[in-house]
């Protein structure tokens, strides 16, 4: 596929890899892990303008170019295309005059990355949080299942929240009778079909937590006692020294007097 975007002096050509298509709104559509190559050409104007230096920007930030890839024509290769490249805008412009420019935005389609089984253990009365990454383009609809049936939010105080990135299932106080079992987050899409990730949740008995606070308090008491002991000994040592000095001075005094 090849498209020309007219700009005053720039012809913006997109030589795109096999599965790439370009639509009329300046979007280049491609898929994850494919390659998108963009070529920008100066055309028209005087001879010097045709050899002018070109600059590429990705979302407004300048892209480093090799020396032989700047004058008159310049190509960018985006490979492999990642999820972060979706909605990224690439702009080619004259270095000397940014008003001469052409842009395309990438439209990268990708499926939600959901698969596998995760073993989850949670203690009785603790908080249970299950999360799934549901990022995808186009967006998908999300569903939570428990034991193959759609989760009934009215039973078991489940709270489900979703944004475009993750969906989260939360239980604030786990009860084995209600919450142990197999959960599944499932995305449904006309493009990607269904994808899902399974959580095998086991609820364990509540264990007694190591009593950290009394332990700390105990340590402080011991430390203080030890300090006091040292301090009182120090007082005695200080007293002895004081007395010795005193006696010494007295003795000196005595000698002085004796002299
Ligand atoms: C790019 O060109 C358009 C006209 O084609 C102009 O409106 C816009 O300001 C230019 N961008 C910059 C950064 O100068
Ligand atoms: C889920 O966990 C239970 C208990 O640990 C185990 O017996 C069962 O095989 C697991 N199921 C799956 C599908 O992994």
mmCIF file of C-alpha atoms in Angstrom, residues 23-24 27 31 33 54 78-79 99 108 124 132 141 152 155 165 192 194 196 221 230 234 239 246:
data_model
loop_
_atom_site.group_PDB
_atom_site.id
_atom_site.type_symbol
_atom_site.label_atom_id
_atom_site.label_comp_id
_atom_site.label_asym_id
_atom_site.label_seq_id
_atom_site.Cartn_x
_atom_site.Cartn_y
_atom_site.Cartn_z
ATOM 1 C CA UNK A 23 -6.770 5.200 5.515
ATOM 2 C CA UNK A 24 -7.738 8.677 4.436
ATOM 3 C CA UNK A 27 -3.821 6.730 10.049
ATOM 4 C CA UNK A 31 -0.656 -5.238 13.709
ATOM 5 C CA UNK A 33 5.022 -7.330 15.800
ATOM 6 C CA UNK A 54 14.471 16.601 7.147
ATOM 7 C CA UNK A 78 9.093 0.947 13.099
ATOM 8 C CA UNK A 79 9.874 -2.690 13.829
ATOM 9 C CA UNK A 99 5.462 24.645 8.965
ATOM 10 C CA UNK A 108 -1.972 -0.799 15.836
ATOM 11 C CA UNK A 124 -9.791 -16.552 55.450
ATOM 12 C CA UNK A 132 -6.414 -9.020 34.231
ATOM 13 C CA UNK A 141 -15.896 -6.324 26.405
ATOM 14 C CA UNK A 152 -23.344 -12.858 40.402
ATOM 15 C CA UNK A 155 -23.843 -12.713 46.153
ATOM 16 C CA UNK A 165 -6.129 -1.225 30.941
ATOM 17 C CA UNK A 192 -10.233 -11.637 18.442
ATOM 18 C CA UNK A 194 -12.751 -14.831 23.310
ATOM 19 C CA UNK A 196 -9.424 -15.656 29.059
ATOM 20 C CA UNK A 221 11.989 -1.967 77.484
ATOM 21 C CA UNK A 230 25.055 1.382 82.217
ATOM 22 C CA UNK A 234 28.661 5.270 84.898
ATOM 23 C CA UNK A 239 31.815 9.417 91.417
ATOM 24 C CA UNK A 246 39.362 15.382 94.992
#
